[in-house]
PDB file of C-alpha atoms in Angstrom:
ATOM      1  CA  MET A   1      56.320  73.415  18.937  1.00 66.00           C
ATOM      2  CA  PRO A   2      54.819  70.497  16.949  1.00 73.00           C
ATOM      3  CA  LYS A   3      53.779  67.405  18.817  1.00 76.00           C
ATOM      4  CA  LYS A   4      56.142  64.456  18.565  1.00 74.00           C
ATOM      5  CA  LYS A   5      54.681  61.659  16.444  1.00 76.00           C
ATOM      6  CA  ASN A   6      53.957  58.360  18.096  1.00 75.00           C
ATOM      7  CA  GLN A   7      56.788  55.922  17.383  1.00 87.00           C
ATOM      8  CA  GLU A   8      54.898  52.660  17.903  1.00 89.00           C
ATOM      9  CA  THR A   9      55.368  49.711  15.572  1.00 93.00           C
ATOM     10  CA  GLN A  10      52.658  48.456  13.231  1.00 92.00           C
ATOM     11  CA  ALA A  11      52.038  45.507  15.570  1.00 94.00           C
ATOM     12  CA  GLU A  12      51.674  47.815  18.576  1.00 94.00           C
ATOM     13  CA  GLN A  13      49.312  50.095  16.675  1.00 94.00           C
ATOM     14  CA  SER A  14      47.212  47.109  15.535  1.00 94.00           C
ATOM     15  CA  GLU A  15      46.979  45.762  19.078  1.00 96.00           C
ATOM     16  CA  ARG A  16      45.982  49.197  20.408  1.00 95.00           C
ATOM     17  CA  PHE A  17      43.245  49.386  17.754  1.00 94.00           C
ATOM     18  CA  ARG A  18      41.956  45.876  18.610  1.00 95.00           C
ATOM     19  CA  LYS A  19      41.901  46.712  22.339  1.00 96.00           C
ATOM     20  CA  THR A  20      39.998  49.938  21.715  1.00 95.00           C
ATOM     21  CA  ALA A  21      37.490  48.126  19.494  1.00 93.00           C
ATOM     22  CA  ARG A  22      37.002  45.389  22.130  1.00 94.00           C
ATOM     23  CA  ASP A  23      36.478  48.025  24.830  1.00 96.00           C
ATOM     24  CA  LEU A  24      33.858  49.815  22.713  1.00 94.00           C
ATOM     25  CA  ILE A  25      32.062  46.558  21.891  1.00 93.00           C
ATOM     26  CA  ASP A  26      32.067  45.511  25.563  1.00 95.00           C
ATOM     27  CA  ALA A  27      30.687  48.931  26.557  1.00 95.00           C
ATOM     28  CA  GLY A  28      27.891  48.590  23.997  1.00 93.00           C
ATOM     29  CA  GLU A  29      29.107  51.636  22.076  1.00 93.00           C
ATOM     30  CA  LEU A  30      30.107  49.723  18.936  1.00 91.00           C
ATOM     31  CA  ASN A  31      28.004  47.148  17.130  1.00 94.00           C
ATOM     32  CA  PRO A  32      30.156  45.296  14.572  1.00 91.00           C
ATOM     33  CA  ILE A  33      27.137  44.089  12.568  1.00 93.00           C
ATOM     34  CA  ALA A  34      25.661  47.580  12.298  1.00 94.00           C
ATOM     35  CA  ALA A  35      29.086  48.975  11.446  1.00 90.00           C
ATOM     36  CA  ASP A  36      29.432  46.436   8.605  1.00 93.00           C
ATOM     37  CA  ARG A  37      26.016  47.437   7.235  1.00 93.00           C
ATOM     38  CA  VAL A  38      26.937  51.119   7.280  1.00 92.00           C
ATOM     39  CA  MET A  39      30.260  50.413   5.581  1.00 91.00           C
ATOM     40  CA  GLU A  40      28.548  48.375   2.860  1.00 92.00           C
ATOM     41  CA  LYS A  41      26.074  51.199   2.282  1.00 90.00           C
ATOM     42  CA  ILE A  42      28.930  53.696   1.976  1.00 88.00           C
ATOM     43  CA  LEU A  43      30.827  51.452  -0.438  1.00 87.00           C
ATOM     44  CA  LYS A  44      27.755  50.837  -2.596  1.00 87.00           C
ATOM     45  CA  THR A  45      27.113  54.577  -2.747  1.00 84.00           C
ATOM     46  CA  ARG A  46      30.717  55.212  -3.764  1.00 81.00           C
ATOM     47  CA  ARG A  47      30.416  52.582  -6.516  1.00 78.00           C
ATOM     48  CA  ASN A  48      27.122  54.133  -7.710  1.00 70.00           C
ATOM     49  CA  VAL A  49      25.254  50.925  -6.891  1.00 61.00           C
ATOM     50  CA  PRO A  50      21.786  51.434  -5.396  1.00 63.00           C
ATOM     51  CA  PRO A  51      21.718  50.453  -1.674  1.00 59.00           C
ATOM     52  CA  ASP A  52      19.503  47.555  -0.535  1.00 62.00           C
TER      53      ASP A  52
END
């Protein structure tokens, strides 16, 4: 039997995401600055722009 999909609203999902991100940052498992650098590198690669 397939699992029932979560029926939370967009606002509830956004708040759950923010809470999870805060928990990871507080635990030292997520570094927002490093994450931004990695994302920029990925985007530059996808655009065929040489990374810094």
